[in-house]
Tab-separated table of C-alpha atoms in Angstrom:
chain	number	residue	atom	x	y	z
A	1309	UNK	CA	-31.549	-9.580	15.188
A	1310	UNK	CA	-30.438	-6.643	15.944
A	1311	UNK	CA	-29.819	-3.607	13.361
A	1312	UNK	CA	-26.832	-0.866	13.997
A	1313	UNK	CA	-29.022	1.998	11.356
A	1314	UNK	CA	-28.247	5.140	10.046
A	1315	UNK	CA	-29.999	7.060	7.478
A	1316	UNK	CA	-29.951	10.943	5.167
A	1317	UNK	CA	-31.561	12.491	2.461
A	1318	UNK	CA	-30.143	15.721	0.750
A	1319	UNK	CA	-31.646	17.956	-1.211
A	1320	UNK	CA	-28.888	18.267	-3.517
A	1321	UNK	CA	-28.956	21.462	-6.204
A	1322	UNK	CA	-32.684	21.103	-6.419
A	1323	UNK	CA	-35.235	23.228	-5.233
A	1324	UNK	CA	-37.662	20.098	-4.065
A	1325	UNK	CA	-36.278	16.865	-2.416
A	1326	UNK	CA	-38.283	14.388	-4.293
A	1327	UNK	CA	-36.860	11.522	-2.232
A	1328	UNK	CA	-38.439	9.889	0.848
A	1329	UNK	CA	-37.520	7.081	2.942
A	1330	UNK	CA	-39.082	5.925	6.044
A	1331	UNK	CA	-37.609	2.698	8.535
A	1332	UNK	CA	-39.575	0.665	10.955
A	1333	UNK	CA	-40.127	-2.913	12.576
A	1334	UNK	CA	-38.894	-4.979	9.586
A	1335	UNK	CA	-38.709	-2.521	7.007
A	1336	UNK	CA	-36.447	0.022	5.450
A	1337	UNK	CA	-38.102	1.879	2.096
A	1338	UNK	CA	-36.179	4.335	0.008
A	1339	UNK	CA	-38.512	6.177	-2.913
A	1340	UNK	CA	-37.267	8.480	-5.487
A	1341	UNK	CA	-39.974	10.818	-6.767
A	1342	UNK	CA	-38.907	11.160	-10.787
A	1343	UNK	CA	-37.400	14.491	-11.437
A	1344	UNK	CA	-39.279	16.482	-14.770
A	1345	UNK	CA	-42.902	14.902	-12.892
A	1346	UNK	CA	-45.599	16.680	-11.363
A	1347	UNK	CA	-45.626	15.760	-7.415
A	1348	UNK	CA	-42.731	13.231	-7.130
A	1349	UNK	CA	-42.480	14.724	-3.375
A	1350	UNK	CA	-45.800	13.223	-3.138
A	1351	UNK	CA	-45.495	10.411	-5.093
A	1352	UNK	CA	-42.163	8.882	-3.064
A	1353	UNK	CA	-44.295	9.920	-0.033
A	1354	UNK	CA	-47.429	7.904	-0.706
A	1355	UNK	CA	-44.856	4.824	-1.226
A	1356	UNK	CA	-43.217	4.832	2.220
A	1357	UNK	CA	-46.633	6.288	4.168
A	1358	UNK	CA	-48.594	2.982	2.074
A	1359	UNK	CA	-45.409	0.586	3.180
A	1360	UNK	CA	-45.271	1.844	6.919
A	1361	UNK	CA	-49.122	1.139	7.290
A	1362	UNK	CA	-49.859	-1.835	5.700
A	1363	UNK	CA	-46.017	-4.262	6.510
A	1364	UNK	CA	-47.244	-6.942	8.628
A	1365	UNK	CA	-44.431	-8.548	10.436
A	1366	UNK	CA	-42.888	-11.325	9.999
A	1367	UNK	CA	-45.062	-12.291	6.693
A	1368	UNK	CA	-42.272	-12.194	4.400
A	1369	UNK	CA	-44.165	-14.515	2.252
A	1370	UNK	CA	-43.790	-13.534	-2.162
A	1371	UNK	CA	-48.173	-12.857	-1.887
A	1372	UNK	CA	-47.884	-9.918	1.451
A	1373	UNK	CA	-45.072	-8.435	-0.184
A	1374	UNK	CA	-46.377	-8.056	-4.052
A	1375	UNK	CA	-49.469	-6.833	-2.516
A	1376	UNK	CA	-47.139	-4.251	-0.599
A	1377	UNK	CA	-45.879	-3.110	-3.775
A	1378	UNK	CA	-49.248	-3.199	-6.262
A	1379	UNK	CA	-51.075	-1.186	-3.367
A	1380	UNK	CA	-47.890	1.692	-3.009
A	1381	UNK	CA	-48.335	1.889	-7.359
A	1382	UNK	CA	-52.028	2.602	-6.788
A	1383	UNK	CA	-51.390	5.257	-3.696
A	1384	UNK	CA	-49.041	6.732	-6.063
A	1385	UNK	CA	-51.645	7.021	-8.703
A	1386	UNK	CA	-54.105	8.387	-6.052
A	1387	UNK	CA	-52.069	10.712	-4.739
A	1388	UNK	CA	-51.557	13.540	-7.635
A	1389	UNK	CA	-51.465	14.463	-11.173
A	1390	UNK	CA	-48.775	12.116	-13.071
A	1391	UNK	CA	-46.357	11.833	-10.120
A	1392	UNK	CA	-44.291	8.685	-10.162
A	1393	UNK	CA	-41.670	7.141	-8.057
A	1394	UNK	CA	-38.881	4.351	-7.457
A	1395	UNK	CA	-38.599	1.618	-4.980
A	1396	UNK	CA	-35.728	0.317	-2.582
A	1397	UNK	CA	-37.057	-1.923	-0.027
A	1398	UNK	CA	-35.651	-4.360	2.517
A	1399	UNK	CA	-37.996	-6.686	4.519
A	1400	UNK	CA	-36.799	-9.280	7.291
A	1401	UNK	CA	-38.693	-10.997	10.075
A	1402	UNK	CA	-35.871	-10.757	12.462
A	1403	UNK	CA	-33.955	-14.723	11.328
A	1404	UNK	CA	-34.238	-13.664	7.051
A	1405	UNK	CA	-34.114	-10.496	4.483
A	1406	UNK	CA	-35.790	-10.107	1.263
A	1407	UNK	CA	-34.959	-7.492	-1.347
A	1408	UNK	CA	-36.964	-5.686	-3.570
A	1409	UNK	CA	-37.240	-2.890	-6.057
A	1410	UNK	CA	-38.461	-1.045	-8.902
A	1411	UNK	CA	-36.983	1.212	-11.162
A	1412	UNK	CA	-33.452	2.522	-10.777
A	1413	UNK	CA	-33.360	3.133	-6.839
A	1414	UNK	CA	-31.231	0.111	-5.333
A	1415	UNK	CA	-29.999	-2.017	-2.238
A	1416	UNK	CA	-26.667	-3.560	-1.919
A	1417	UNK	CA	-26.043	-6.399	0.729
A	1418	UNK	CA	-22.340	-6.946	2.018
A	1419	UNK	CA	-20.609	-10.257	3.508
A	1420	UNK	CA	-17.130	-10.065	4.683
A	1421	UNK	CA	-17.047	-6.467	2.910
A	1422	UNK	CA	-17.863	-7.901	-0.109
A	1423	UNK	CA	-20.833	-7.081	-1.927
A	1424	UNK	CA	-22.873	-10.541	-2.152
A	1425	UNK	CA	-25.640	-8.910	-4.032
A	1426	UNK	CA	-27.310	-5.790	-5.692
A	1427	UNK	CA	-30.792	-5.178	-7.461
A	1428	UNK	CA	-31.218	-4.827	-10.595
A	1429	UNK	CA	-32.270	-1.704	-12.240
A	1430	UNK	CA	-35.053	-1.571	-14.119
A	1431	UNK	CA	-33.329	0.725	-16.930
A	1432	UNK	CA	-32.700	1.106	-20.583
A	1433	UNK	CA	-29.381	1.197	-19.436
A	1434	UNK	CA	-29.635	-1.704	-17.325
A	1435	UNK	CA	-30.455	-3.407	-20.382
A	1436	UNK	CA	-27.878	-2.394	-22.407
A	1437	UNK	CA	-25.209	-3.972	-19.802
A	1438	UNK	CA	-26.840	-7.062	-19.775
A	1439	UNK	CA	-26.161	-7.177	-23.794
A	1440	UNK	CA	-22.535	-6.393	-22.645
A	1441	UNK	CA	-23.237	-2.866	-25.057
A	1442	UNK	CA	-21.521	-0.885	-21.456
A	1443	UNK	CA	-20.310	-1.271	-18.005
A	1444	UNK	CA	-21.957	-0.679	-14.752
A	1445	UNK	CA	-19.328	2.387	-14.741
A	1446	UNK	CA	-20.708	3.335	-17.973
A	1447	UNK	CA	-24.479	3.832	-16.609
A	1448	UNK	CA	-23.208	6.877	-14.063
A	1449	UNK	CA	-22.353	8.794	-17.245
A	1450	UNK	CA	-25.124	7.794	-19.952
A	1451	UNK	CA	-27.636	9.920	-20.863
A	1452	UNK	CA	-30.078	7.378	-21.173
A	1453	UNK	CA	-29.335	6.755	-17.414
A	1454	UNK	CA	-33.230	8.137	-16.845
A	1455	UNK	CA	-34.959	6.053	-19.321
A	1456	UNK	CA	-37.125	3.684	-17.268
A	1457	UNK	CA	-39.164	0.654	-18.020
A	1458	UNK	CA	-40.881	0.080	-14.799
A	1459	UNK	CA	-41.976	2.853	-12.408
A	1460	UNK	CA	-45.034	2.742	-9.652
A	1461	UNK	CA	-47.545	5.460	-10.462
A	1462	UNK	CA	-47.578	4.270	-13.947
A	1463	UNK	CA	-50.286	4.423	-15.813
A	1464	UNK	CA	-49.789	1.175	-17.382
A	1465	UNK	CA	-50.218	-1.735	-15.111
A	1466	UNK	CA	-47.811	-2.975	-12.899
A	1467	UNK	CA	-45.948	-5.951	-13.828
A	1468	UNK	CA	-43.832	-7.633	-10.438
A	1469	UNK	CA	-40.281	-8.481	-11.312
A	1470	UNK	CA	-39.548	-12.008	-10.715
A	1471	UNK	CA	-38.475	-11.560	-6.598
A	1472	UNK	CA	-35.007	-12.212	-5.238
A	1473	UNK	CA	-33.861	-14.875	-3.175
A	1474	UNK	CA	-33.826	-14.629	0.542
A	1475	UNK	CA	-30.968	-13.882	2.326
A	1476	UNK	CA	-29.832	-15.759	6.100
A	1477	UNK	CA	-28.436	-12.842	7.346
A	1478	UNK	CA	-25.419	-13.234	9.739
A	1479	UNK	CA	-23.221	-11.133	12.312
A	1480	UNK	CA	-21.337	-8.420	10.542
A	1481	UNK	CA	-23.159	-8.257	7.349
A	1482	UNK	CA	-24.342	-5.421	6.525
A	1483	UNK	CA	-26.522	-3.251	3.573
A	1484	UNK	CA	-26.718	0.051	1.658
A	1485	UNK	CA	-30.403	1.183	-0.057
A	1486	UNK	CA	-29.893	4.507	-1.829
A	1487	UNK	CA	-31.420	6.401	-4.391
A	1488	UNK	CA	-29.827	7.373	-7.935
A	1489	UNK	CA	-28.468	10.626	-7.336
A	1490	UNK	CA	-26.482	8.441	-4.192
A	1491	UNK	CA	-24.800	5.675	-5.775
A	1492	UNK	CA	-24.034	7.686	-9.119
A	1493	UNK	CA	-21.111	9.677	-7.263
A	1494	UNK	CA	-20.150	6.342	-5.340
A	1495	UNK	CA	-18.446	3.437	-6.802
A	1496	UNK	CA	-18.802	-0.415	-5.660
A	1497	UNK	CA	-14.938	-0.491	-4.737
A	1498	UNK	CA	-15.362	2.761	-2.735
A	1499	UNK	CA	-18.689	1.447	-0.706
A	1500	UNK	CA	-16.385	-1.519	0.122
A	1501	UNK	CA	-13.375	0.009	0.964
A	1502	UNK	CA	-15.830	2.743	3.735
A	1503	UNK	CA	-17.357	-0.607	5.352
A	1504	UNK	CA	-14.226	-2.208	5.602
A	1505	UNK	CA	-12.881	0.700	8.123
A	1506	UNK	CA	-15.868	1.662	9.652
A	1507	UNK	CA	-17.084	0.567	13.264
A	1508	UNK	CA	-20.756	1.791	13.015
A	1509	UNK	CA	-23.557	2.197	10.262
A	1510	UNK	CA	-22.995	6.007	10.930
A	1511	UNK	CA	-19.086	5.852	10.226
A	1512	UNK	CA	-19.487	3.897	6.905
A	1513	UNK	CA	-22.348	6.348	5.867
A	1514	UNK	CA	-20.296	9.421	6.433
A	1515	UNK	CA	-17.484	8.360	4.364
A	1516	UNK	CA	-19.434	7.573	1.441
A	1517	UNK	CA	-21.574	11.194	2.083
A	1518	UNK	CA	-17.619	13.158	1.889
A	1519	UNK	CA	-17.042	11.618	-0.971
A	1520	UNK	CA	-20.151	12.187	-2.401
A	1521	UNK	CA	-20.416	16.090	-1.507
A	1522	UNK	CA	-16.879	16.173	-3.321
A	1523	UNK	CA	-17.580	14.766	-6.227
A	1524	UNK	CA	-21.196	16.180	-6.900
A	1525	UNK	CA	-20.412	19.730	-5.372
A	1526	UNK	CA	-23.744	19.337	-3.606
A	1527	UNK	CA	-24.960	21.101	-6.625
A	1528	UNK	CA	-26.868	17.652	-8.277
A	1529	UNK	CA	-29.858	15.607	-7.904
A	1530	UNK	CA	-31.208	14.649	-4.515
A	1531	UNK	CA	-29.611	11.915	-2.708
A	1532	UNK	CA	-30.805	9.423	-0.202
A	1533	UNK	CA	-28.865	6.168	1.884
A	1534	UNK	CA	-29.685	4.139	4.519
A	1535	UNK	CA	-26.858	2.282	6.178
A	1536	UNK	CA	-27.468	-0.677	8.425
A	1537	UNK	CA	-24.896	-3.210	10.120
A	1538	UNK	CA	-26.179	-6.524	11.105
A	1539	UNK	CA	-25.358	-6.885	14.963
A	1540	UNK	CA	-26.671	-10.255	16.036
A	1541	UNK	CA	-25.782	-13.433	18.416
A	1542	UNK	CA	-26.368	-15.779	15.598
A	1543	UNK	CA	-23.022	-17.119	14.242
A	1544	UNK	CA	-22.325	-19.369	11.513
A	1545	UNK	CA	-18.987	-20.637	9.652
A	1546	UNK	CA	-17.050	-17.256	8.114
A	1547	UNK	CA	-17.165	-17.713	4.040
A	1548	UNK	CA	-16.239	-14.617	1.358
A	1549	UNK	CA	-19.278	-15.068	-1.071
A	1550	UNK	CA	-18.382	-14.469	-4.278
A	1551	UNK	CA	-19.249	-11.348	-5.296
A	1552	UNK	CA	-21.989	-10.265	-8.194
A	1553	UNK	CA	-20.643	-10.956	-11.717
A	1554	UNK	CA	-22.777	-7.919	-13.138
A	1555	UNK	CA	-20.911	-5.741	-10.681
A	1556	UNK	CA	-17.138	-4.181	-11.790
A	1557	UNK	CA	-14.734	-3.370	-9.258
A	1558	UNK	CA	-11.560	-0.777	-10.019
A	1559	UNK	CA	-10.090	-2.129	-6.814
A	1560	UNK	CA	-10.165	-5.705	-4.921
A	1561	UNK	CA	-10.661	-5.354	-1.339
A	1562	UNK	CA	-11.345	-8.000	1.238
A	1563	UNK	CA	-10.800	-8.383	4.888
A	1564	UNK	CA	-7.357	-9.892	4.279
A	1565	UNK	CA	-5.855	-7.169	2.641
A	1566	UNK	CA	-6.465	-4.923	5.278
A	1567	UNK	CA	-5.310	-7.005	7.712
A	1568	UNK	CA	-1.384	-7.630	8.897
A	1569	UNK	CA	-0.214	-10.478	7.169
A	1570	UNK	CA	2.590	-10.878	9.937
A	1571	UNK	CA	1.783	-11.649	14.343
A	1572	UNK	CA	2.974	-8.422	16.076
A	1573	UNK	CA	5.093	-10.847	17.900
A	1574	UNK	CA	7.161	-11.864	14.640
A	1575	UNK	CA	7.175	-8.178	14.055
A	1576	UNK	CA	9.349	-7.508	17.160
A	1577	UNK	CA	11.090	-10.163	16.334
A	1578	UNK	CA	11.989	-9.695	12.897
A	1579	UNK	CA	13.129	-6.260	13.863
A	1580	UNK	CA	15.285	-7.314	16.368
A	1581	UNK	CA	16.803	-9.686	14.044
A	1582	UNK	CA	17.316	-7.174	11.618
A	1583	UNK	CA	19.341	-4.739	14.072
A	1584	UNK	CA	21.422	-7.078	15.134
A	1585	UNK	CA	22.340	-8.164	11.461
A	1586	UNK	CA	22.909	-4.251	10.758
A	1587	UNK	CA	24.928	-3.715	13.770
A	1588	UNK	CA	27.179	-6.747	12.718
A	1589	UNK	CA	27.639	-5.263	9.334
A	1590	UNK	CA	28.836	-2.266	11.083
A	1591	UNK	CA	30.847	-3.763	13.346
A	1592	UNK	CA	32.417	-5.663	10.278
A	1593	UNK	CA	32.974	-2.400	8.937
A	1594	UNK	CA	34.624	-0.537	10.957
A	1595	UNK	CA	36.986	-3.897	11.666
A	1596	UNK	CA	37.879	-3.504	8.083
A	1597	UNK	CA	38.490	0.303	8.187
A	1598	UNK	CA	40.876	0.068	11.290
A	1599	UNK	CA	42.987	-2.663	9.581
A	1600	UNK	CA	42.949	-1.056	6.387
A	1601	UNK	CA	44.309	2.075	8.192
A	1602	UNK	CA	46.904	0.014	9.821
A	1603	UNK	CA	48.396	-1.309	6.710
A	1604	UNK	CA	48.231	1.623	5.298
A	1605	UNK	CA	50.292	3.488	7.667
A	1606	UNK	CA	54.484	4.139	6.756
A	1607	UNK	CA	56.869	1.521	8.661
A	1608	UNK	CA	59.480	3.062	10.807
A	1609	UNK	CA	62.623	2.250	8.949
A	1610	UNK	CA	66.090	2.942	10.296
A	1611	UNK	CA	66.582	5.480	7.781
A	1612	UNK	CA	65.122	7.938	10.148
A	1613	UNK	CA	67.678	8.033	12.087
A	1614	UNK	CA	71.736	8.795	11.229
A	1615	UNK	CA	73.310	4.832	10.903
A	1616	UNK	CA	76.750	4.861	12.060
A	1617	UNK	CA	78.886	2.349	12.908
A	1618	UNK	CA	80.852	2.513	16.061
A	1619	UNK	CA	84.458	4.548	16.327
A	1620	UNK	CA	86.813	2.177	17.225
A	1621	UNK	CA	90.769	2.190	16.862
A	1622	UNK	CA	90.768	-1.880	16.813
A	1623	UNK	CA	87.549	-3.452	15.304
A	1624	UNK	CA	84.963	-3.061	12.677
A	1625	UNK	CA	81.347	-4.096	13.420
A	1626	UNK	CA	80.726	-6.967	10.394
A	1627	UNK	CA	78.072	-5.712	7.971
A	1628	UNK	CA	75.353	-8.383	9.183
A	1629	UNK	CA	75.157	-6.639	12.671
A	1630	UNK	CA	74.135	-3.707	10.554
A	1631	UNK	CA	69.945	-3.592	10.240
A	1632	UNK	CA	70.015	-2.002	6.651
A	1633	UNK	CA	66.804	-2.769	4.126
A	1634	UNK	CA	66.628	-5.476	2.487
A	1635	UNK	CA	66.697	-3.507	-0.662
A	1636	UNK	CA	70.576	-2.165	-0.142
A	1637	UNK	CA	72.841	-4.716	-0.561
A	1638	UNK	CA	76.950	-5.194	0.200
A	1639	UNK	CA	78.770	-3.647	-2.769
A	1640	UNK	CA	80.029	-5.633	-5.196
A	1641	UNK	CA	82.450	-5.714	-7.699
A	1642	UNK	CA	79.841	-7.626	-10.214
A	1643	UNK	CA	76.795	-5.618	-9.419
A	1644	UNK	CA	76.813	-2.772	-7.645
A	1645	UNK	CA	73.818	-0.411	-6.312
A	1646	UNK	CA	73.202	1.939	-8.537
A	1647	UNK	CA	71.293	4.052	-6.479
A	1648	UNK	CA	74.116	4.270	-3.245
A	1649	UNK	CA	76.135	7.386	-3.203
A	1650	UNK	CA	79.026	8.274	-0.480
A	1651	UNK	CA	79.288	11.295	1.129
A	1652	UNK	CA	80.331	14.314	-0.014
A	1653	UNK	CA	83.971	15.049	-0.883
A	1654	UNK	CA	84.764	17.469	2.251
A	1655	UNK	CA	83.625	14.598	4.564
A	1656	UNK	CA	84.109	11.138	3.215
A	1657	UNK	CA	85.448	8.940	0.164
A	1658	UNK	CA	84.758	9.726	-3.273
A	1659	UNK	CA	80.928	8.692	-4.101
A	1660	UNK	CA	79.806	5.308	-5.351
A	1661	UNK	CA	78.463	5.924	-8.671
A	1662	UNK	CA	75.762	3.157	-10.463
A	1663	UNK	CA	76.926	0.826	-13.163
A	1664	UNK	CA	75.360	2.415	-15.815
A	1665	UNK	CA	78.057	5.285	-15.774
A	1666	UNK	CA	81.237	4.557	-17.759
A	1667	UNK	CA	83.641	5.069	-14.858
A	1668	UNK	CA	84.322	2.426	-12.547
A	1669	UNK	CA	83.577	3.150	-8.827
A	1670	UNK	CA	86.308	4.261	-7.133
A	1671	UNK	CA	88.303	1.985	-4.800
A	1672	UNK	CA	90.632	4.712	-2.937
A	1673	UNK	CA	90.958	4.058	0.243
A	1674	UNK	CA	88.688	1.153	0.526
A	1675	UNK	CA	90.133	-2.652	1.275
A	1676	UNK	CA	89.575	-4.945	-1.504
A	1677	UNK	CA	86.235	-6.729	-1.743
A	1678	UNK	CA	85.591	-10.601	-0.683
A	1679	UNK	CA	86.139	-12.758	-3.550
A	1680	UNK	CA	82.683	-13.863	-3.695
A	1681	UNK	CA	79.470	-11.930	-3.192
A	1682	UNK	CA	78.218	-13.689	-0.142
A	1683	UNK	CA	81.475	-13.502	1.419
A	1684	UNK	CA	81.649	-11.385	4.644
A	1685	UNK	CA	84.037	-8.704	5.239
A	1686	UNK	CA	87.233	-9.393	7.629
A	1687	UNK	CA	86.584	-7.450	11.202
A	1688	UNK	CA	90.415	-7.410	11.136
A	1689	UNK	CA	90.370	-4.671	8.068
A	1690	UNK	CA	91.485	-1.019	9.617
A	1691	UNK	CA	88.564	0.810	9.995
A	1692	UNK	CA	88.044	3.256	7.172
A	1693	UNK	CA	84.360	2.830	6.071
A	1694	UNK	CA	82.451	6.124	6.313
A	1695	UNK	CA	79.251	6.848	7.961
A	1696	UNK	CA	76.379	6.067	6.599
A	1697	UNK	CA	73.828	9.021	5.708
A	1698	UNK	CA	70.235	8.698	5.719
A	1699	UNK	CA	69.929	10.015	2.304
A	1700	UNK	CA	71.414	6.947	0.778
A	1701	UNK	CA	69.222	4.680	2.444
């Protein structure tokens, strides 16, 4: 199995960087030396020296690793006055991982960019969660947050937590140990979201270190993380394990919702589909614009032009060779236009006045009228009709 690994420790606003971690052939240690103790530089360091020494690959077995741990609480106690420390450990014999810790320092393991699992702090706070009295968002906040229960370096004795299940590790998974003053500026949602668009164990780690240096102003406790990214040949069927109950998210992120829903392929093709559609509209459109425009525009009528009818000594064009609208009508003795006047005096006839004057039009000059309206006119009659004028049209 092979390990992509990355790993930093800052000193944060304090004068001292009580952390220590140290990696090797199977293990990966992360110790917090308690801040307001003598020596917790010395007491994380006489966890991860003791670890590094005595690890005997691949014994992964409950009896090699609780003697691990009981012989790092007496180095602690051995190696200065009062100091105590945490402990963030992962063990694997190249095929399976075990977790372990003690106190408040903790490992994460991710599947599918999920978080799978997470120690449990061994905290007054801690506690209180598991009474549902706050959230796991409510511990980065409490001021109980460095009440402890279980410490190495103690000098009560040591009593081994009850140890974790072991983990088949497969390609792509991947896992986060860190000290408190790490994950208290980082939430579960954000380590998540960095893993999910990160390509290395260095990439992921440098995300969650920005957004750590913003939010603590590098001006808090110190802060240690070591990244790793499971690279290995083994292969087994994909799954999303659920994720740890005791663990709130603010955001759900998985591998699907970063990923396109949609083939590239059906991409083109959907946008091709969708320009031709607009250009259609378009098309439609401007179709509708042009005929609208069309309709819209005045019809030539004859009245632009003078209407006469033709000078001649012997005939008299009948009236339906004459193209007048539709709206002017023959004269008639029952109902005539009222809107048709003659010409003026000095040229023509006296004017045709409308009905709705109490004088009859006058009939100098003009023959008499056919007896019924739809009658035509004789062509024999002299010709004496005047011309007629655009204006009455």
């Amino acid at each position: 199995m092979n390990i992509d690994l990355y790993s930093y420790s800052g000193i944060g606003g304090r004068p001292v960087n009580e952390d220590s971690y140290v990696t090797g052939n199977g293990y990966f240690i992360v110790s917090d030396g308690l801040g307001g103790h003598d020596n917790g530089e010395l007491a994380s360091g006489a966890v991860t020296r003791y670890i590094a020494e005595n690890f005997t690959s691949p014994d992964l077995s409950n009896e090699h690793i609780s003697s691990l741990i009981q012989g790092a609480d007496e180095a602690v106690k051995q190696s200065g006055d009062g100091g105590k420390a945490t402990l963030a450990a992962l063990f694997t014999d190249g095929s399976t991982i075990r977790l372990d810790n003690i106190g408040d320092s903790r490992v994460y393991y991710f599947r599918g960019g999920n978080i799978l699992f997470r120690t449990k702090d061994h905290s007054v706070c801690q506690a209180s969660v598991d009474m549902g009295e706050m959230t796991d968002i409510d511990v980065r906040n409490s001021a109980d947050r460095s009440g402890l229960f279980k410490v190495l370096g103690d000098s009560a004795p040591l009593k081994l937590p009850k140890p974790y299940d072991l983990i088949d590790p497969i390609n792509g998974d991947a896992f986060l140990i860190c000290s408190d003053g790490f994950w208290e500026h980082i939430y579960e949602a954000e380590m998540e979201a960095d893993l999910l668009k990160s390509y290395s164990a260095k990439e992921w780690l440098d995300h969650m270190l920005k957004r750590h240096l913003v939010r603590s102003k590098n001006n808090g406790d110190n802060f240690t993380a070591i990244c790793g990214i499971i690279k290995s040949e083994k292969v087994v069927p994909y799954t999303i394990a659920a994720p740890a109950a005791d663990i709130p998210r603010t955001v759900e992120l998985t591998a699907d919702t970063v990923q396109s829903s949609v083939p590239f392929k059906s991409k083109i093709i959907i946008a091709a589909c969708a320009l031709i559609a607009l250009a259609a509209v378009a098309a439609a459109v401007i179709l509708l614009i042009v005929n609208k425009g069309a309709s819209d525009a005045p019809p030539i009528s004859s009245s632009s032009e003078s209407q006469t009818i033709e000078d001649s000594s012997s005939t008299v064009e009948s009236p339906s060779t004459v193209e007048v609208p539709s709206t002017v009508e023959a004269p008639s003795t029952e109902d005539p236009p009222s809107t048709v006047e003659a010409p003026s005096t000095e040229e023509t006839p006296p004017t045709v006045e409308s009905p709705s004057t109490e004088e009859a039009p006058s009939t100098e000059g003009i023959p008499n009228e056919p007896e019924a309206p739809n009658e035509p006119f004789d062509p024999e009659l002299p010709n004496i009709l005047p011309s007629l004028e655009p204006s009455i049209l």
